[in-house]
Tab-separated table of N, CA and C in Angstrom:
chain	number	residue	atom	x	y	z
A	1	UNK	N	-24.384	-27.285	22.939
A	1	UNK	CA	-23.005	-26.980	23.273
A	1	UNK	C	-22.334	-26.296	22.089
A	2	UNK	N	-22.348	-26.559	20.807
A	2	UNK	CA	-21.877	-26.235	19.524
A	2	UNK	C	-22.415	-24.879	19.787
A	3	UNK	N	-23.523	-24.597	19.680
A	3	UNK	CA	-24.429	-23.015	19.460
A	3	UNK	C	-23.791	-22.158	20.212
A	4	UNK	N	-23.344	-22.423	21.739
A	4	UNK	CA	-22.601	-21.544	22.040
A	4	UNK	C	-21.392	-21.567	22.751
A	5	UNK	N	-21.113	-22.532	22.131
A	5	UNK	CA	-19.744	-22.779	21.883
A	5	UNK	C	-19.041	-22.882	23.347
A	6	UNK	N	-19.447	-24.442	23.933
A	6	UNK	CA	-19.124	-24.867	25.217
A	6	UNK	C	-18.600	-26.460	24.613
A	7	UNK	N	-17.460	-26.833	25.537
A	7	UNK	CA	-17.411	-28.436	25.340
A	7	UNK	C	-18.202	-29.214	25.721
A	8	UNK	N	-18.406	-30.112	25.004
A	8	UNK	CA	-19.080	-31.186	25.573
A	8	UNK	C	-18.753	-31.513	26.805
A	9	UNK	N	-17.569	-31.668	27.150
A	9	UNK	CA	-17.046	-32.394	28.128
A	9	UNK	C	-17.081	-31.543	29.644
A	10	UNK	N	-17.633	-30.445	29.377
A	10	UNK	CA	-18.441	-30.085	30.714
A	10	UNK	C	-19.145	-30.699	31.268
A	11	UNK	N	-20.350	-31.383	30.856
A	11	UNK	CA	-21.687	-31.731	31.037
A	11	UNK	C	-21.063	-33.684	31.122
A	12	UNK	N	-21.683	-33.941	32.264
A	12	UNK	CA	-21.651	-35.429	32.875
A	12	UNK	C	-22.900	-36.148	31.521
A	13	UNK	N	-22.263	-37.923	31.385
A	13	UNK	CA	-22.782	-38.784	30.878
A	13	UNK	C	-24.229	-38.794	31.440
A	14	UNK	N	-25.622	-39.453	30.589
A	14	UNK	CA	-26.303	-40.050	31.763
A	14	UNK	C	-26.536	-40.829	32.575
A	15	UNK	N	-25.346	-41.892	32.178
A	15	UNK	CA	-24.969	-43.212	33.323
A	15	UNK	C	-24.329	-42.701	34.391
A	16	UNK	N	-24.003	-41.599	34.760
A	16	UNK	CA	-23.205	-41.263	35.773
A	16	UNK	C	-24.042	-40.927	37.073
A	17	UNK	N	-25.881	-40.278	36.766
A	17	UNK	CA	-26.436	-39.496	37.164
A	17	UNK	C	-27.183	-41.467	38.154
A	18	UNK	N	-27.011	-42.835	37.502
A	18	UNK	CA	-27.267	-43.812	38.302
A	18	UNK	C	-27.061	-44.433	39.413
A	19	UNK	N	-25.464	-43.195	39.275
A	19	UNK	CA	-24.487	-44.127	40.748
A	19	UNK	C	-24.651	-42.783	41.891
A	20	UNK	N	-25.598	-41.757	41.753
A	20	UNK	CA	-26.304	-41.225	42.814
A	20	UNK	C	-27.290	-41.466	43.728
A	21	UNK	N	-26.951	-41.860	44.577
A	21	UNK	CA	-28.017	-42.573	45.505
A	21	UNK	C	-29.313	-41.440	45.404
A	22	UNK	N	-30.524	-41.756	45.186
A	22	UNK	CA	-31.623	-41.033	45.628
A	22	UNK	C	-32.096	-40.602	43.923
A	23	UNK	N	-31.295	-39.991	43.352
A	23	UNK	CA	-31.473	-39.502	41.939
A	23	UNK	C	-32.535	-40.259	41.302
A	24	UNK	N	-32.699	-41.357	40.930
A	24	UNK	CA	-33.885	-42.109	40.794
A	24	UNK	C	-35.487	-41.217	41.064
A	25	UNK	N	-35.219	-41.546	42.029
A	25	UNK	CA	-36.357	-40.631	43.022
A	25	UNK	C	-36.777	-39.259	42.810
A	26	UNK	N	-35.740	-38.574	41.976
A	26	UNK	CA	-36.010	-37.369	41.572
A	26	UNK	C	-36.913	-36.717	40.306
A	27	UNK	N	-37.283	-37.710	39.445
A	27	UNK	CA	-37.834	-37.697	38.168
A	27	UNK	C	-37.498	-36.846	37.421
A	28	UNK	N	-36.456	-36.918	37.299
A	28	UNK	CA	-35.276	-36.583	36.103
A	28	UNK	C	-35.800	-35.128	36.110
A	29	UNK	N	-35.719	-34.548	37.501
A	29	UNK	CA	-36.125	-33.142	36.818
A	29	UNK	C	-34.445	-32.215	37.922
A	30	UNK	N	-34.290	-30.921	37.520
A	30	UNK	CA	-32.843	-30.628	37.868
A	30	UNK	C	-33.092	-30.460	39.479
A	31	UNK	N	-32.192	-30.640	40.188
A	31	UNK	CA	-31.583	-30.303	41.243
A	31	UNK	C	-30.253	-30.337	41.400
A	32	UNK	N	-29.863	-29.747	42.587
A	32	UNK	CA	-28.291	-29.751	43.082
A	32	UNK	C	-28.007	-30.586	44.191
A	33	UNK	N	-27.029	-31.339	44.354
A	33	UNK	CA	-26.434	-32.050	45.399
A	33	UNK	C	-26.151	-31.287	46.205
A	34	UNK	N	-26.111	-30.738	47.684
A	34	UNK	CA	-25.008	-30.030	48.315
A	34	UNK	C	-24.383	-30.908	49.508
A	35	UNK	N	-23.292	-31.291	49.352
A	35	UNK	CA	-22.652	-31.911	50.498
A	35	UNK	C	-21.980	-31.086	51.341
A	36	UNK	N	-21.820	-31.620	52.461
A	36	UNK	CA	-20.944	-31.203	53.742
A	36	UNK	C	-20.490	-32.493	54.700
A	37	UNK	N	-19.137	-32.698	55.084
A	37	UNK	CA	-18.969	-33.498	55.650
A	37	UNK	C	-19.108	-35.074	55.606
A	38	UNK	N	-19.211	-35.403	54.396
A	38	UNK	CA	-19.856	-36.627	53.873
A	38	UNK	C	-21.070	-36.986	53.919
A	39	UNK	N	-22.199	-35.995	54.090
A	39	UNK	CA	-23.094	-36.148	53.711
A	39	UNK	C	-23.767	-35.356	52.568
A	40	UNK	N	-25.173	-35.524	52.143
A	40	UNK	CA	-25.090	-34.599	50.928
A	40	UNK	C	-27.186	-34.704	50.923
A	41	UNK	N	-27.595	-33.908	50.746
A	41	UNK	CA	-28.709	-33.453	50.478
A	41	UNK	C	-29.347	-32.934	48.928
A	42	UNK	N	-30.411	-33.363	48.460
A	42	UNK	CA	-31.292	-32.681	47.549
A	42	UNK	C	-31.489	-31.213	47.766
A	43	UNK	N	-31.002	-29.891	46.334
A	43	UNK	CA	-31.976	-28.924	46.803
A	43	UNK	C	-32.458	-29.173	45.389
A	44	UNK	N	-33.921	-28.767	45.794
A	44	UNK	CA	-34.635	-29.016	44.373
A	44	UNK	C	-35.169	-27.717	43.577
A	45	UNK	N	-35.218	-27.491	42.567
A	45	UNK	CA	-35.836	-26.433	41.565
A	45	UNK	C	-37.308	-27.170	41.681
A	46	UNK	N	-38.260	-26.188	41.635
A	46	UNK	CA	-39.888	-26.056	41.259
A	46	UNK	C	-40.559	-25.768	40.061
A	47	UNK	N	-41.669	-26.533	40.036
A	47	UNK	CA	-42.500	-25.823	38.054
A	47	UNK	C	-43.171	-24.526	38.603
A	48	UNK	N	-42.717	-24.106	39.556
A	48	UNK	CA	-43.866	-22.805	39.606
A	48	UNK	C	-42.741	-21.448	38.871
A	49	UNK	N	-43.590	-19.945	39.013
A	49	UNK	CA	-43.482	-18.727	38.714
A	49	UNK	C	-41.316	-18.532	38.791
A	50	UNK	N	-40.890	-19.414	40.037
A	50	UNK	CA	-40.292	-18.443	40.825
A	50	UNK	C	-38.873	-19.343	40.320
A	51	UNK	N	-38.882	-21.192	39.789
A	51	UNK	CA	-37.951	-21.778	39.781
A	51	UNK	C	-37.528	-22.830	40.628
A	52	UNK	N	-36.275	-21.256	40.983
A	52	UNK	CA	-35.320	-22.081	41.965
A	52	UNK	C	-35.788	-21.749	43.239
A	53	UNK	N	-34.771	-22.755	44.023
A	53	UNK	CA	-35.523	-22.541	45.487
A	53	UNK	C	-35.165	-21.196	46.060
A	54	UNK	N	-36.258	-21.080	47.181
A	54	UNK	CA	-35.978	-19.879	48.087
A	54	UNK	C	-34.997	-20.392	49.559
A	55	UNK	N	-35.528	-19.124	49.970
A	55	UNK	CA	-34.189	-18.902	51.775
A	55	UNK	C	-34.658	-20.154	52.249
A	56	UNK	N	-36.286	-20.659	52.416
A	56	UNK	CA	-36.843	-21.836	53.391
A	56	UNK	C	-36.066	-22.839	52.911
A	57	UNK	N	-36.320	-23.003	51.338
A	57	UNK	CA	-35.477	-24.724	51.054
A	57	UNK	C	-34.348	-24.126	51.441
A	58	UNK	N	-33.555	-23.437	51.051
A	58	UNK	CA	-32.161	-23.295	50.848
A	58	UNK	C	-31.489	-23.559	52.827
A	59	UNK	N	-32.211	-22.473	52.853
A	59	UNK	CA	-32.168	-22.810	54.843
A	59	UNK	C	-32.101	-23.849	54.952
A	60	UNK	N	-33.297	-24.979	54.626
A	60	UNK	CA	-33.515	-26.628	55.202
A	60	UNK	C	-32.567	-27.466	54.780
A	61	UNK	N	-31.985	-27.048	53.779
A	61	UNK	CA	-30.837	-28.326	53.051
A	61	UNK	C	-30.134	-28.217	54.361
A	62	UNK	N	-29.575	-26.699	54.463
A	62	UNK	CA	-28.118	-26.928	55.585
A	62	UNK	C	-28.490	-27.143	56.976
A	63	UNK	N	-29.566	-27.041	56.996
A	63	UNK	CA	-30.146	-27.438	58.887
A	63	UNK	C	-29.897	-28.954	58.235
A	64	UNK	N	-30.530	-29.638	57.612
A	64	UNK	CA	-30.531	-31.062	57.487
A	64	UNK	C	-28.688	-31.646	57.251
A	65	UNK	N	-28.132	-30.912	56.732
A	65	UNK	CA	-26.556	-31.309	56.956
A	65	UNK	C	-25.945	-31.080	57.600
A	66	UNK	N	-26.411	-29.956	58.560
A	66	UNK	CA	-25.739	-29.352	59.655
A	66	UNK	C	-25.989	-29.929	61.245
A	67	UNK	N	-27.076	-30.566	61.033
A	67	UNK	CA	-27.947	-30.837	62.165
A	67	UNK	C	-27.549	-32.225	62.534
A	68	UNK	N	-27.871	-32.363	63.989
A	68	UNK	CA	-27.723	-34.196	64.197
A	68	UNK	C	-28.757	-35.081	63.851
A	69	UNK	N	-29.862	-34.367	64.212
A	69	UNK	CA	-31.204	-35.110	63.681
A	69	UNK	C	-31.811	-34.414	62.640
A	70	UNK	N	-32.730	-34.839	61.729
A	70	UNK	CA	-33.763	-34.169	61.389
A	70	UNK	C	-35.185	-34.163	62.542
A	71	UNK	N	-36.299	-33.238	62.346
A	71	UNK	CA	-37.628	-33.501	62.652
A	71	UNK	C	-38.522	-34.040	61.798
A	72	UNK	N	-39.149	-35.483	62.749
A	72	UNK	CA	-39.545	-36.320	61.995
A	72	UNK	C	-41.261	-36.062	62.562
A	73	UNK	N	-42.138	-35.814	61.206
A	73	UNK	CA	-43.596	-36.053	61.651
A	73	UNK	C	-44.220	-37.158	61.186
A	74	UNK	N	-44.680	-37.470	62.095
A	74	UNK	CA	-45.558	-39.078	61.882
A	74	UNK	C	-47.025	-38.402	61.366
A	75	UNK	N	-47.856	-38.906	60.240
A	75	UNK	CA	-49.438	-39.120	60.469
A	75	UNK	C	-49.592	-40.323	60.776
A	76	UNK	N	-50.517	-40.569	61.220
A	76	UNK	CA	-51.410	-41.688	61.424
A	76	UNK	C	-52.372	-42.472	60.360
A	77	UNK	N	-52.526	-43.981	60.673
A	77	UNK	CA	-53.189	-44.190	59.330
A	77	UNK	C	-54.025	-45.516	60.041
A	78	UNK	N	-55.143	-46.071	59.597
A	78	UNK	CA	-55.831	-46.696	60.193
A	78	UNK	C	-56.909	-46.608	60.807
A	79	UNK	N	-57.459	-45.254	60.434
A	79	UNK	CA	-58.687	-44.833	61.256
A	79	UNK	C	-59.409	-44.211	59.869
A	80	UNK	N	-59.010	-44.611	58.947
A	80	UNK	CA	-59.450	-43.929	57.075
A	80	UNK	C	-59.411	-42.083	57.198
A	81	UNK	N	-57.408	-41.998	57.484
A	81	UNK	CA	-57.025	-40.632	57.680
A	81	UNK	C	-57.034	-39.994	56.612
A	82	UNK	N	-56.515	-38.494	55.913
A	82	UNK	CA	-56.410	-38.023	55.457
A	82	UNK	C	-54.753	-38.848	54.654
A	83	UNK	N	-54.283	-39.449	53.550
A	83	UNK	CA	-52.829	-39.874	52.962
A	83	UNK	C	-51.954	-39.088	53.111
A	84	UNK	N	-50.843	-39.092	53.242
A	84	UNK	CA	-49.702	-38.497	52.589
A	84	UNK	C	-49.271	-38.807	51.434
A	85	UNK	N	-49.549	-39.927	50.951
A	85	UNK	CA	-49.307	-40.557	50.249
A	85	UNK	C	-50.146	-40.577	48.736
A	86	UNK	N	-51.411	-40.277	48.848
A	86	UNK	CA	-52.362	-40.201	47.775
A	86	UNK	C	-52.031	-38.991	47.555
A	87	UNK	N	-52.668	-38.690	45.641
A	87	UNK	CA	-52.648	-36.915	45.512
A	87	UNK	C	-54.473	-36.937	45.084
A	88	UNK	N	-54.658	-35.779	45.287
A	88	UNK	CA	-56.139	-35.468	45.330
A	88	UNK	C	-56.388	-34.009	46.452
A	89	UNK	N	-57.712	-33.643	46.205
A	89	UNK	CA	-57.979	-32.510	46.690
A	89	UNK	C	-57.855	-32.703	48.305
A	90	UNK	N	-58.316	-33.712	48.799
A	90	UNK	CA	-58.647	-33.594	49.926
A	90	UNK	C	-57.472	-34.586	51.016
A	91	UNK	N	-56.116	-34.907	50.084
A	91	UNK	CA	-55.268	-35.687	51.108
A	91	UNK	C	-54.101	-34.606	50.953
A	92	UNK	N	-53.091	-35.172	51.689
A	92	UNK	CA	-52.260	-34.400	52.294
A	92	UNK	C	-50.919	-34.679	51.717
A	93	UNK	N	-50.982	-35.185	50.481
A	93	UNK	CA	-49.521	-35.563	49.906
A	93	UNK	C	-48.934	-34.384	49.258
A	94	UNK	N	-49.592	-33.273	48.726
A	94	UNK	CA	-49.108	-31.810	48.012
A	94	UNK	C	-48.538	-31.311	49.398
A	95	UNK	N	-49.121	-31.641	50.465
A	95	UNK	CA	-48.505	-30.504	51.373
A	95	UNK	C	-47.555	-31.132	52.378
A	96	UNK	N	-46.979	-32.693	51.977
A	96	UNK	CA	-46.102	-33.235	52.880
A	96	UNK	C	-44.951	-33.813	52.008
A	97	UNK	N	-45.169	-34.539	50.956
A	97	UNK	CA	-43.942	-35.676	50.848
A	97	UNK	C	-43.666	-35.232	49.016
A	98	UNK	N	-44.854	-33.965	48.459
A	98	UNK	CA	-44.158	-34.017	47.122
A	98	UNK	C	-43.118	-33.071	47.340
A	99	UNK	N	-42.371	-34.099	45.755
A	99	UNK	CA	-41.145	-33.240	45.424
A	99	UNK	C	-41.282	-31.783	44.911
A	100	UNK	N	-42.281	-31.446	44.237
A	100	UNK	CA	-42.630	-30.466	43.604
A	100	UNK	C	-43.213	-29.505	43.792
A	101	UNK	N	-43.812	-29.132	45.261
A	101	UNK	CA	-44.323	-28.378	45.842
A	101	UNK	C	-43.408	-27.769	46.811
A	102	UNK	N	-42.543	-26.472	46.812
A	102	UNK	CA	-41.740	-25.584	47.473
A	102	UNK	C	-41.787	-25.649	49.289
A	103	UNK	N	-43.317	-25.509	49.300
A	103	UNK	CA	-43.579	-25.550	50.697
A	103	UNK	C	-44.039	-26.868	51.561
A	104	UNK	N	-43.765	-28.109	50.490
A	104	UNK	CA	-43.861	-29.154	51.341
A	104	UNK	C	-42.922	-29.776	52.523
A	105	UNK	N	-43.477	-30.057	53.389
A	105	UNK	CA	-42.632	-30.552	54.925
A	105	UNK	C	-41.408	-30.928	54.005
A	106	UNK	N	-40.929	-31.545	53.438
A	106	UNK	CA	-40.056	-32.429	52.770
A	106	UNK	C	-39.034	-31.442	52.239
A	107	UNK	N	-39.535	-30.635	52.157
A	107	UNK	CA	-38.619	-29.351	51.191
A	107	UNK	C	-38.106	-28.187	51.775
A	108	UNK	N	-39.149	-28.418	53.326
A	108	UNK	CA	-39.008	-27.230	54.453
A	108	UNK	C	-38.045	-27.855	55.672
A	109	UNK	N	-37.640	-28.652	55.648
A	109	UNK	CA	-36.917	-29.537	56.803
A	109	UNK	C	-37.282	-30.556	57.402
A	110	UNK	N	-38.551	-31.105	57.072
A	110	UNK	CA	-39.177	-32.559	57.367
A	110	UNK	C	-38.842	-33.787	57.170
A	111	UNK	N	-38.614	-34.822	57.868
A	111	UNK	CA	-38.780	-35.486	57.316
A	111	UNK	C	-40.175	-36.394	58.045
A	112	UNK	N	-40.683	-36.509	56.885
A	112	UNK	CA	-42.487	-37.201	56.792
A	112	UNK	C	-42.591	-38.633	56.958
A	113	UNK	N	-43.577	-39.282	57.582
A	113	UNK	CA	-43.299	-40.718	57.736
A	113	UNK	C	-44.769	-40.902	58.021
A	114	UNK	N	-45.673	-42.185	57.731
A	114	UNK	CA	-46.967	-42.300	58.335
A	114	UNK	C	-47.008	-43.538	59.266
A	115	UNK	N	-47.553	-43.729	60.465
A	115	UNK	CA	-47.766	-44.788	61.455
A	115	UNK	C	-48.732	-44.974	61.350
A	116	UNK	N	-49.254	-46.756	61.553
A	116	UNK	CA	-50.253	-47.009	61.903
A	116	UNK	C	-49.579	-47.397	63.087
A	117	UNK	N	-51.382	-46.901	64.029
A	117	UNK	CA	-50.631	-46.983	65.951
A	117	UNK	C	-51.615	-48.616	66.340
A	118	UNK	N	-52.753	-48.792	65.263
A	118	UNK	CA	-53.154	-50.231	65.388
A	118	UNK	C	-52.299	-51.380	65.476
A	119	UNK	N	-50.887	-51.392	65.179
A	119	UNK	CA	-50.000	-52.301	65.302
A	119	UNK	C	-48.544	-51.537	65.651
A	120	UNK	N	-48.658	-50.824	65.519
A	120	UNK	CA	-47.425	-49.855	66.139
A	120	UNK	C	-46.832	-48.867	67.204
A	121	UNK	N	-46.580	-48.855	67.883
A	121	UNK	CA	-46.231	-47.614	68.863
A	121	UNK	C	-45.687	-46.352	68.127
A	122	UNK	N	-45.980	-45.352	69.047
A	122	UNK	CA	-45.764	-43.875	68.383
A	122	UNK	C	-43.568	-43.789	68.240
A	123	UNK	N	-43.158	-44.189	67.141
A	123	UNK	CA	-41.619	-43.793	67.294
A	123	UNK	C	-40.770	-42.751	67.842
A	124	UNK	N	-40.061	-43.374	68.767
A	124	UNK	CA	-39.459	-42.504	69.838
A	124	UNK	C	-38.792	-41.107	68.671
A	125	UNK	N	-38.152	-41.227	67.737
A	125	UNK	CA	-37.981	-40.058	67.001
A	125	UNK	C	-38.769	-38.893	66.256
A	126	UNK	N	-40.021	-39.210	67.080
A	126	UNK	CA	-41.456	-38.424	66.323
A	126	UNK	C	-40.940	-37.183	67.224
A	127	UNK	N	-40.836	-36.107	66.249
A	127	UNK	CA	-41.112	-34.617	66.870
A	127	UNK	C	-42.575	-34.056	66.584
A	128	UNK	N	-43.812	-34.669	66.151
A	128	UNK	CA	-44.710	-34.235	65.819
A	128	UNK	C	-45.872	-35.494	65.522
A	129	UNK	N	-46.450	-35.732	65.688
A	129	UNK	CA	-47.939	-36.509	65.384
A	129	UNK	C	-48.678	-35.799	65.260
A	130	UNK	N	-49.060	-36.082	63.697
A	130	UNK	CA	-50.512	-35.832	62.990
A	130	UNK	C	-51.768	-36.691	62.587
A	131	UNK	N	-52.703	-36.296	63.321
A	131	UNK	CA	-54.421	-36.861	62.949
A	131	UNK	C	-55.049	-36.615	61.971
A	132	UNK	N	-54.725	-36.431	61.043
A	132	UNK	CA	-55.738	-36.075	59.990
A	132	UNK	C	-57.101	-36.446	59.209
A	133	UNK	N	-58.177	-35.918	59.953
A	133	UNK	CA	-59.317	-35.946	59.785
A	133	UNK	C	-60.103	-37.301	59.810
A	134	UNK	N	-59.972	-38.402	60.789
A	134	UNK	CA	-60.423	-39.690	61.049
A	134	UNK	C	-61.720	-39.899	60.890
A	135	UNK	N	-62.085	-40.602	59.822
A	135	UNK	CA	-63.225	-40.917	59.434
A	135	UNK	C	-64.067	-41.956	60.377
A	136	UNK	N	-63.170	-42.634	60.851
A	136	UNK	CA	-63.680	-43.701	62.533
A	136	UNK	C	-63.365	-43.630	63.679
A	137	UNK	N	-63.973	-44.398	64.512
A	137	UNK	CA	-63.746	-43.993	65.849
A	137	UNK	C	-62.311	-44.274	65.898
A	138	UNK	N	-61.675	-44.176	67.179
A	138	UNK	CA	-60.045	-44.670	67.389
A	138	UNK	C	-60.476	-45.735	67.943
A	139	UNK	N	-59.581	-46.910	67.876
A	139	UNK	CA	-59.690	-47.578	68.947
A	139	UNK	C	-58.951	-46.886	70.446
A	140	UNK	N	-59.414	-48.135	71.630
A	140	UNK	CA	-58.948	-47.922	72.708
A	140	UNK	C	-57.461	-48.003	72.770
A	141	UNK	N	-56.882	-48.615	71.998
A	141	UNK	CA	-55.469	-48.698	72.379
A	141	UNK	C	-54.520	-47.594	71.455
A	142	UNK	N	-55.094	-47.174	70.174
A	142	UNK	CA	-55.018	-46.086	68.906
A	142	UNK	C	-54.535	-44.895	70.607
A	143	UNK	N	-55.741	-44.349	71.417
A	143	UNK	CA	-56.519	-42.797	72.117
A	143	UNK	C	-55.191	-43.859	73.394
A	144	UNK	N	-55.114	-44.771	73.787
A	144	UNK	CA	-53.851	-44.858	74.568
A	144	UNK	C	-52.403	-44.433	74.422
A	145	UNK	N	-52.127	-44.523	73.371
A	145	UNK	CA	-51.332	-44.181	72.620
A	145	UNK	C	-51.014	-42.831	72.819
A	146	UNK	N	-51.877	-42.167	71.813
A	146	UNK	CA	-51.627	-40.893	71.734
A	146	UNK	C	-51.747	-40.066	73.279
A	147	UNK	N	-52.615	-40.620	73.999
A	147	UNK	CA	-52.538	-39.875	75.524
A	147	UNK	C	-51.516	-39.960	76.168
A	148	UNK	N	-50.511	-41.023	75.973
A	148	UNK	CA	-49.457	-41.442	76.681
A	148	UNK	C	-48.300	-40.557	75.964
A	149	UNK	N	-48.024	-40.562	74.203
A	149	UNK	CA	-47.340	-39.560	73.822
A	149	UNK	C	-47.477	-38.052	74.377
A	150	UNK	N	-49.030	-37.464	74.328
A	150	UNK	CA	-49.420	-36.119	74.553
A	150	UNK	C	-49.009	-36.025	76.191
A	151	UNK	N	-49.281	-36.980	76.758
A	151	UNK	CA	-48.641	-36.469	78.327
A	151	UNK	C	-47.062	-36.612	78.486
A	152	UNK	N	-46.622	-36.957	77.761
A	152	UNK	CA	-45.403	-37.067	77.908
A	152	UNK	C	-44.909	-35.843	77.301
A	153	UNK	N	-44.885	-35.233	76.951
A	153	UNK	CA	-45.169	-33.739	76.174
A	153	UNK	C	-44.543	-33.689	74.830
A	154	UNK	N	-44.972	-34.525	74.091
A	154	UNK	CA	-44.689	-35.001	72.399
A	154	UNK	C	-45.401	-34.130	71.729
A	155	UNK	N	-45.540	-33.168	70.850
A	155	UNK	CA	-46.221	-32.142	69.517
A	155	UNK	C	-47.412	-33.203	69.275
A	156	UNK	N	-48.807	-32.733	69.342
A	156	UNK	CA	-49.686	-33.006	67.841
A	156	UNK	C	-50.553	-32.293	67.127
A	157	UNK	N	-51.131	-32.592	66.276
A	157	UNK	CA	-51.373	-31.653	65.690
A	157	UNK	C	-52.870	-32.497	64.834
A	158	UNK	N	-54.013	-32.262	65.226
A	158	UNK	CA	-55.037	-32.689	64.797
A	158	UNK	C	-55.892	-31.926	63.780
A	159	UNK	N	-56.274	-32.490	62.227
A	159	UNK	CA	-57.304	-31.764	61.350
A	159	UNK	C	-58.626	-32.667	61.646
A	160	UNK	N	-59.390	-32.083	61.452
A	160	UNK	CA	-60.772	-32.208	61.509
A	160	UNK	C	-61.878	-31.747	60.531
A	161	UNK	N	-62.991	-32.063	59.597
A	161	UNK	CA	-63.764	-31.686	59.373
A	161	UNK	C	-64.698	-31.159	60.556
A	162	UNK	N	-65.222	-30.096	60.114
A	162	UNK	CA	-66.562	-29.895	61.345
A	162	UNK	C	-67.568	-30.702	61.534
A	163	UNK	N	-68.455	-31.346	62.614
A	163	UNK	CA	-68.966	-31.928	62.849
A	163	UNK	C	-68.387	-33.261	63.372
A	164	UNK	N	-67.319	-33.687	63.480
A	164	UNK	CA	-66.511	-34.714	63.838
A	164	UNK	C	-66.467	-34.933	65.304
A	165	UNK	N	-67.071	-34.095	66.084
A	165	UNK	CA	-66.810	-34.071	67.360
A	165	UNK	C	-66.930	-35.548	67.405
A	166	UNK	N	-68.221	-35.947	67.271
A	166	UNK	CA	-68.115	-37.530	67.704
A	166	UNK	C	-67.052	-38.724	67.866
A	167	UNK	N	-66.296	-38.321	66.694
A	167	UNK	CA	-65.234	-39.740	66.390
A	167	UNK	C	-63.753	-38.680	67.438
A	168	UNK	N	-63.641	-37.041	67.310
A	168	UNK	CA	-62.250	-36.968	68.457
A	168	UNK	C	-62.675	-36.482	69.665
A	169	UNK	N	-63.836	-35.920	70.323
A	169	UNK	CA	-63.630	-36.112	71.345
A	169	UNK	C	-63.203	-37.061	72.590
A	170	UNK	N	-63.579	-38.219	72.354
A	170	UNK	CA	-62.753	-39.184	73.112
A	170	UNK	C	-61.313	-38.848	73.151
């Protein structure tokens, strides 16, 4: 602030940045609040080439404040799926729920959630169910499930390694 000659008293305490709900969650790296209407959304800056966000985030903040709902995608878990939740080459958390990746669901207008359907029913607010790459069979009541969502005309969206026919054709 001295160097170029700004007040201090621009720039907020860091106890102040505690009584933001969610901020926590952010790992102290910059973003902007944008509210509307009493609500208020994350837009987040990226470690890549480019920064700050583009038109997609920037778009998704105000669909998500503007909007009545968000779209919510469920994966599935219980059949040894692909995570959202783990990071590694071969799960699905870079491309759903991190903060730090531009083009994750989360950053594009998603909001991400995982079900297990072994004890759960598919949530009536699912705009999307995802399979990702099931290492076991389904059970019978898992393939009830989802047949009863898919006929009802609910989004899904299944990954697969090749050779898997066995465990999704059912």
């Amino acid at each position: 602030a001295g160097f170029y000659d700004i007040s201090v008293s621009r720039f907020k305490k860091p106890g102040v940045f505690k009584n933001i709900p969610g901020m926590e969650d952010e790992m102290r790296r910059l973003v902007m609040v944008v509210s509307y209407k009493g609500r208020s959304a994350f837009l987040r800056t990226f470690p890549d080439t480019q920064f700050w966000p583009d038109q997609s985030n920037i778009a998704a903040v105000f669909t998500q404040l503007t909007a009545n709902e968000q779209s919510k995608v469920y994966y599935t878990t219980g059949s040894l799926e692909r995570s959202i939740y783990k990071i590694g080459e071969r799960e699905f958390h870079n491309h759903t729920i991190s903060k730090i990746n531009r083009e994750a669901l989360i950053n594009i207008g998603f909001a991400v959630d995982s079900v297990s359907l072994e004890t759960n029913d598919i949530p009536a607010d699912a705009s999307m169910l995802v399979l990702a790459d099931p290492k076991v069979m389904l059970s019978g009541a898992v393939k009830d499930k989802i047949r009863k969502y898919v006929d009802a005309g609910g989004n899904m969206m299944v990954f697969a390694e090749p050779g898997k026919q066995q465990v999704l054709n059912p």
